[in-house]
């Protein structure tokens, strides 16, 4: 998904070390059998998705079960019809297996027995390997070319979600990774590969005129895949509240006391900020409990929470239960009890 329609020529500022070239060549070639081009149609408008026919990318995360990871805006919120084109140009039908209610990832399913001439490659997920400064390759169906390889380096791992505009799909309550690499239509769903051949993120969108790419982190993807493989439902919790990550200097202006900041920095030494309540749905659990916009999240159930992964872990494991939330508001701490709802029941799923 691109924020702008204008495509410019990317300028690569970092040159890969000469000694890494053979390793990168080996890594990319080994991954080709796990990356597919997706031709798909979303035949009717549903939720935030308009009808369209388009191209995208996906990659195999479970070769035995035939599970492909791609973006939610590819799988779509409604009816989906599609096919996957393998590296050797074998074509198989794919069906929607799972789409996350809010995050930009989803799974497609195909029948592995229908692939007769090529050995399927399974690309492992390694969200813990996503670090600032590492070199990556984005391999996918960029601009409809079926297989393109673009180089870049991860520059941020704590970016707030990109904003694609009004009346369209936008992610929330997660970090995004950022890289200086220019991609265009068709690259959605491409794996972001490290030099060991592991997927450290999922290509999601970008700003083409700035050569900036946005990658979705794989923590929640890994959790969802494990539950699907185990035959369990992927439960998602919500308090109908959108949070935003703000640096400590902004939290200070919102009333964060100096001694509280010192405590948070000691407990979370690698963090540079905290979560702030950005938007509350009127009548939702957060609003009814007494949360207010610009509250700075401090604790949930007694634990300091400054990261989206920790926040979602708590929400997903407390559906139907009440959680104790402590926020800082105007220099004072405020305690509220919030009931966690089942996000899947709040999301449109039928006509």
Coordinates of C-alpha atoms in Angstrom, one line a residue:
X1 CA 0.0 0.0 0.0
X2 CA 1.5 3.3 -1.1
X3 CA 0.7 6.7 0.4
X4 CA 1.6 8.4 -2.9
X5 CA 1.1 7.4 -6.5
X6 CA 4.3 9.0 -7.7
X7 CA 7.2 6.6 -8.0
X8 CA 10.8 8.0 -8.0
X9 CA 14.1 6.3 -8.6
X10 CA 15.6 5.1 -5.2
X11 CA 19.1 6.2 -4.2
X12 CA 20.9 3.5 -2.2
X13 CA 23.2 5.2 0.2
X14 CA 24.7 2.2 1.9
X15 CA 26.9 -0.3 0.0
X16 CA 27.0 -3.9 1.2
X17 CA 30.4 -5.1 2.2
X18 CA 32.1 -7.0 -0.6
X19 CA 32.6 -10.1 1.5
X20 CA 28.8 -10.3 2.2
X21 CA 27.8 -10.4 -1.5
X22 CA 28.2 -14.2 -2.0
X23 CA 26.3 -14.8 1.2
X24 CA 23.5 -12.5 0.2
X25 CA 23.3 -14.2 -3.2
X26 CA 23.1 -17.6 -1.6
X27 CA 20.4 -16.4 0.9
X28 CA 18.2 -14.8 -1.7
X29 CA 18.4 -17.7 -4.1
X30 CA 17.5 -20.1 -1.4
X31 CA 14.4 -18.1 -0.6
X32 CA 12.9 -18.0 -4.1
X33 CA 11.0 -21.3 -3.6
X34 CA 9.1 -19.8 -0.7
X35 CA 8.0 -16.5 -2.3
X36 CA 4.8 -16.3 -4.4
X37 CA 3.2 -13.7 -6.6
X38 CA -0.5 -13.3 -5.7
X39 CA -3.2 -12.4 -8.3
X40 CA -6.4 -11.6 -6.5
X41 CA -9.8 -10.0 -6.6
X42 CA -11.9 -8.5 -3.8
X43 CA -15.2 -8.5 -5.7
X44 CA -17.3 -6.3 -3.5
X45 CA -16.8 -3.4 -1.1
X46 CA -16.7 -4.5 2.5
X47 CA -15.7 -2.6 5.7
X48 CA -12.8 -0.3 4.7
X49 CA -12.0 -2.2 1.4
X50 CA -13.2 -1.1 -2.0
X51 CA -13.6 -3.7 -4.8
X52 CA -10.4 -4.3 -6.8
X53 CA -8.3 -6.6 -8.8
X54 CA -4.6 -6.4 -8.0
X55 CA -1.2 -8.0 -7.6
X56 CA 0.7 -8.7 -4.4
X57 CA 3.2 -10.9 -2.8
X58 CA 3.2 -13.6 -0.1
X59 CA 5.6 -16.1 1.3
X60 CA 5.2 -19.6 2.6
X61 CA 5.4 -20.0 6.4
X62 CA 4.2 -23.6 6.6
X63 CA 5.0 -25.7 3.6
X64 CA 3.3 -28.9 5.1
X65 CA -0.1 -27.1 5.7
X66 CA 0.2 -24.8 2.7
X67 CA 0.0 -21.5 4.6
X68 CA 1.1 -18.2 3.0
X69 CA 1.7 -15.0 4.9
X70 CA 0.7 -11.7 3.3
X71 CA -1.0 -8.4 4.2
X72 CA -4.5 -7.9 5.5
X73 CA -5.2 -5.3 2.8
X74 CA -4.4 -8.2 0.3
X75 CA -6.6 -10.8 2.0
X76 CA -9.2 -8.1 2.6
X77 CA -12.0 -7.8 5.1
X78 CA -14.6 -9.4 2.8
X79 CA -14.8 -12.0 0.0
X80 CA -11.5 -12.9 -1.6
X81 CA -10.7 -14.8 -4.8
X82 CA -7.1 -15.4 -5.7
X83 CA -4.3 -17.6 -7.0
X84 CA -0.6 -17.9 -6.2
X85 CA 2.1 -18.1 -8.8
X86 CA 5.1 -20.1 -7.6
X87 CA 8.7 -19.4 -8.6
X88 CA 8.6 -22.0 -11.3
X89 CA 5.2 -20.6 -12.6
X90 CA 3.0 -23.3 -11.2
X91 CA -0.3 -21.7 -10.3
X92 CA -2.5 -22.8 -7.4
X93 CA -5.8 -21.5 -6.0
X94 CA -5.6 -19.8 -2.6
X95 CA -8.3 -19.1 -0.1
X96 CA -8.4 -16.7 2.9
X97 CA -7.4 -18.5 6.0
X98 CA -7.2 -15.7 8.5
X99 CA -7.1 -11.9 8.5
X100 CA -6.3 -9.9 11.6
X101 CA -9.1 -7.6 12.8
X102 CA -6.8 -4.6 12.9
X103 CA -3.2 -5.4 12.0
X104 CA -1.9 -5.5 8.4
X105 CA -1.3 -9.3 8.1
X106 CA -3.3 -12.3 7.1
X107 CA -2.9 -15.9 5.9
X108 CA -3.9 -17.6 2.7
X109 CA -4.1 -21.4 2.3
X110 CA -3.3 -23.6 -0.7
X111 CA -3.0 -27.4 -1.3
X112 CA 0.7 -28.3 -1.3
X113 CA -0.1 -31.5 -3.2
X114 CA -1.0 -29.4 -6.3
X115 CA 2.7 -28.3 -6.6
X116 CA 4.3 -31.1 -8.7
X117 CA 7.5 -29.8 -10.0
X118 CA 9.1 -27.6 -7.4
X119 CA 10.2 -28.1 -3.8
X120 CA 8.4 -25.8 -1.5
X121 CA 10.6 -23.6 0.8
X122 CA 9.4 -22.5 4.2
X123 CA 10.7 -19.1 5.3
X124 CA 11.2 -19.0 9.1
X125 CA 9.8 -16.0 11.1
X126 CA 12.3 -14.3 13.4
X127 CA 10.8 -11.1 14.8
X128 CA 13.5 -10.9 17.5
X129 CA 16.2 -10.4 14.8
X130 CA 14.7 -7.1 13.7
X131 CA 17.3 -4.5 14.9
X132 CA 18.3 -1.0 13.9
X133 CA 21.2 -1.1 11.4
X134 CA 20.9 -4.6 10.0
X135 CA 20.9 -5.0 6.2
X136 CA 17.8 -6.6 4.7
X137 CA 16.4 -7.6 1.3
X138 CA 12.8 -7.2 0.3
X139 CA 12.0 -9.9 -2.2
X140 CA 8.7 -9.9 -4.0
X141 CA 6.4 -8.9 -6.9
X142 CA 7.4 -5.3 -7.0
X143 CA 5.6 -3.3 -9.7
X144 CA 4.2 -6.6 -11.1
X145 CA 7.7 -7.9 -12.0
X146 CA 7.0 -11.2 -10.1
X147 CA 10.4 -11.2 -8.4
X148 CA 12.4 -8.2 -7.5
X149 CA 15.1 -7.8 -4.9
X150 CA 15.6 -4.5 -3.2
X151 CA 18.3 -3.7 -0.6
X152 CA 17.9 -1.6 2.5
X153 CA 18.8 -1.2 6.2
X154 CA 16.4 -1.0 9.1
X155 CA 16.5 2.5 10.5
X156 CA 13.7 2.4 13.1
X157 CA 11.9 -0.4 15.0
X158 CA 9.6 1.9 17.1
X159 CA 7.7 4.0 14.5
X160 CA 4.1 4.7 15.0
X161 CA 1.7 3.3 12.4
X162 CA 1.8 5.0 9.0
X163 CA -1.3 7.0 8.1
X164 CA -2.7 6.2 4.6
X165 CA -5.5 8.7 4.7
X166 CA -9.2 8.9 5.6
X167 CA -11.9 6.4 4.6
X168 CA -9.4 3.6 4.0
X169 CA -7.6 0.9 6.0
X170 CA -5.2 2.1 8.7
X171 CA -3.4 0.0 11.3
X172 CA -3.3 0.8 15.0
X173 CA -1.8 -0.1 18.3
X174 CA 1.5 -1.5 17.0
X175 CA 5.0 -0.4 16.1
X176 CA 6.2 -0.4 12.6
X177 CA 9.7 -0.8 11.3
X178 CA 11.2 1.7 8.8
X179 CA 13.8 1.4 6.1
X180 CA 15.1 3.6 3.3
X181 CA 14.1 1.6 0.2
X182 CA 11.7 2.4 -2.6
X183 CA 9.0 -0.1 -3.5
X184 CA 5.8 0.2 -5.5
X185 CA 2.5 -1.7 -6.1
X186 CA 2.7 -5.5 -6.0
X187 CA 5.3 -5.6 -3.2
X188 CA 2.7 -5.7 -0.4
X189 CA 3.3 -8.9 1.5
X190 CA 6.9 -9.4 0.6
X191 CA 9.2 -10.9 3.2
X192 CA 11.9 -8.7 4.7
X193 CA 14.9 -11.1 4.8
X194 CA 18.0 -10.9 6.9
X195 CA 21.3 -12.3 5.7
X196 CA 20.5 -15.7 7.3
X197 CA 17.3 -16.1 5.3
X198 CA 14.9 -15.3 8.1
X199 CA 11.9 -13.1 7.7
X200 CA 12.3 -10.3 10.3
X201 CA 9.3 -8.2 9.1
X202 CA 6.5 -8.0 6.5
X203 CA 6.5 -5.4 3.8
X204 CA 3.3 -3.3 4.3
X205 CA 3.6 0.2 2.7
X206 CA 5.7 3.2 2.0
X207 CA 6.2 6.7 0.6
X208 CA 7.6 6.3 -2.8
X209 CA 8.7 9.9 -3.4
X210 CA 10.8 9.7 -0.1
X211 CA 12.1 6.2 -0.7
X212 CA 10.7 5.2 2.7
X213 CA 9.3 1.8 3.5
X214 CA 7.2 0.6 6.3
X215 CA 7.5 -3.0 7.6
X216 CA 5.0 -4.7 9.9
X217 CA 6.7 -6.5 12.9
X218 CA 6.2 -10.3 13.2
X219 CA 5.5 -10.7 16.9
X220 CA 1.7 -11.0 16.5
X221 CA 2.1 -12.9 13.2
X222 CA 4.2 -15.6 15.0
X223 CA 1.6 -15.9 17.7
X224 CA -1.3 -16.2 15.3
X225 CA 0.5 -18.8 13.1
X226 CA 1.3 -21.0 16.1
X227 CA -2.4 -20.9 17.2
X228 CA -3.6 -21.8 13.7
X229 CA -1.1 -24.7 13.5
X230 CA -2.3 -26.0 16.8
X231 CA -5.9 -25.8 15.7
X232 CA -6.8 -23.1 18.2
X233 CA -8.8 -19.8 17.6
X234 CA -6.8 -16.6 17.3
X235 CA -8.3 -14.5 20.1
X236 CA -7.8 -10.8 20.1
X237 CA -8.7 -8.4 22.9
X238 CA -9.7 -4.8 22.7
X239 CA -10.7 -1.9 25.0
X240 CA -11.6 0.2 21.9
X241 CA -8.8 2.6 22.6
X242 CA -6.1 3.8 20.2
X243 CA -2.7 4.3 21.7
X244 CA 0.3 6.2 20.3
X245 CA 3.9 5.9 21.3
X246 CA 5.4 9.3 22.4
X247 CA 9.0 10.1 23.5
X248 CA 9.7 11.0 27.1
X249 CA 9.9 14.7 26.3
X250 CA 6.3 14.7 25.1
X251 CA 5.2 12.6 28.1
X252 CA 6.8 15.3 30.3
X253 CA 4.7 18.0 28.7
X254 CA 1.6 15.8 29.4
X255 CA 2.4 15.8 33.1
X256 CA 4.7 12.9 33.6
X257 CA 6.6 13.5 36.9
X258 CA 10.4 13.3 36.8
X259 CA 10.5 10.6 39.4
X260 CA 8.0 8.5 37.5
X261 CA 10.1 8.9 34.3
X262 CA 13.2 7.8 36.2
X263 CA 11.4 4.7 37.5
X264 CA 10.2 3.8 34.0
X265 CA 13.6 4.3 32.5
X266 CA 15.1 2.0 35.1
X267 CA 12.5 -0.7 34.5
X268 CA 12.6 -0.4 30.7
X269 CA 16.1 0.8 30.0
X270 CA 15.9 0.3 26.3
X271 CA 12.8 2.4 25.8
X272 CA 12.7 6.0 24.7
X273 CA 9.1 6.8 25.4
X274 CA 5.6 5.6 26.7
X275 CA 2.2 4.9 25.3
X276 CA -0.4 7.7 25.3
X277 CA -4.2 7.4 24.8
X278 CA -4.7 9.0 21.4
X279 CA -8.4 8.2 20.7
X280 CA -11.3 6.7 22.6
X281 CA -14.4 5.2 21.0
X282 CA -17.4 6.9 22.9
X283 CA -19.2 4.2 24.8
X284 CA -16.3 1.7 24.5
X285 CA -14.7 0.0 27.5
X286 CA -11.9 2.5 27.8
X287 CA -14.2 5.5 27.7
X288 CA -16.7 4.0 30.1
X289 CA -13.9 3.2 32.6
X290 CA -12.8 6.8 32.7
X291 CA -9.7 6.9 30.4
X292 CA -9.2 10.2 28.7
X293 CA -7.2 11.3 25.6
X294 CA -3.6 12.3 26.4
X295 CA -3.5 10.0 29.4
X296 CA 0.0 8.4 29.6
X297 CA -0.2 4.7 30.2
X298 CA 1.9 3.6 33.2
X299 CA 0.8 0.2 34.5
X300 CA -1.5 -2.7 33.7
X301 CA -2.2 -5.1 36.5
X302 CA 0.7 -3.7 38.4
X303 CA 3.3 -4.1 35.6
X304 CA 4.9 -1.2 33.8
X305 CA 3.8 -1.3 30.1
X306 CA 5.5 0.9 27.6
X307 CA 5.5 -1.3 24.5
X308 CA 2.7 -2.4 22.1
X309 CA 3.7 -6.1 22.2
X310 CA 3.2 -6.1 26.0
X311 CA -0.1 -4.2 25.8
X312 CA -1.5 -6.7 23.2
X313 CA -0.3 -9.7 25.2
X314 CA -2.3 -8.5 28.1
X315 CA -5.4 -7.7 26.1
X316 CA -5.4 -10.9 24.2
X317 CA -5.1 -13.0 27.3
X318 CA -7.8 -11.2 29.3
X319 CA -10.8 -11.2 27.0
X320 CA -14.0 -11.0 29.1
X321 CA -12.0 -10.1 32.2
X322 CA -11.3 -6.8 33.9
X323 CA -7.8 -5.3 33.9
X324 CA -6.5 -2.6 36.3
X325 CA -5.0 0.3 34.4
X326 CA -2.9 3.1 35.9
X327 CA -2.3 6.3 33.8
X328 CA -0.7 9.6 34.5
X329 CA -3.0 12.6 33.9
X330 CA -1.8 16.1 34.5
X331 CA 0.9 15.0 36.9
X332 CA -1.3 12.7 38.9
X333 CA -1.8 9.0 38.8
X334 CA -5.3 7.7 38.0
X335 CA -6.4 4.1 38.5
X336 CA -9.3 2.6 36.4
X337 CA -10.7 -0.8 35.8
X338 CA -11.4 -1.7 32.2
X339 CA -13.3 -4.7 30.7
X340 CA -11.6 -6.3 27.8
X341 CA -13.8 -7.2 24.8
X342 CA -13.5 -9.8 22.1
X343 CA -12.2 -7.8 19.1
X344 CA -13.3 -10.5 16.6
X345 CA -16.9 -10.1 17.7
X346 CA -16.6 -6.3 17.1
X347 CA -15.3 -6.7 13.6
X348 CA -17.7 -7.0 10.6
X349 CA -17.5 -10.6 9.3
X350 CA -20.6 -11.1 7.2
X351 CA -22.9 -9.2 4.8

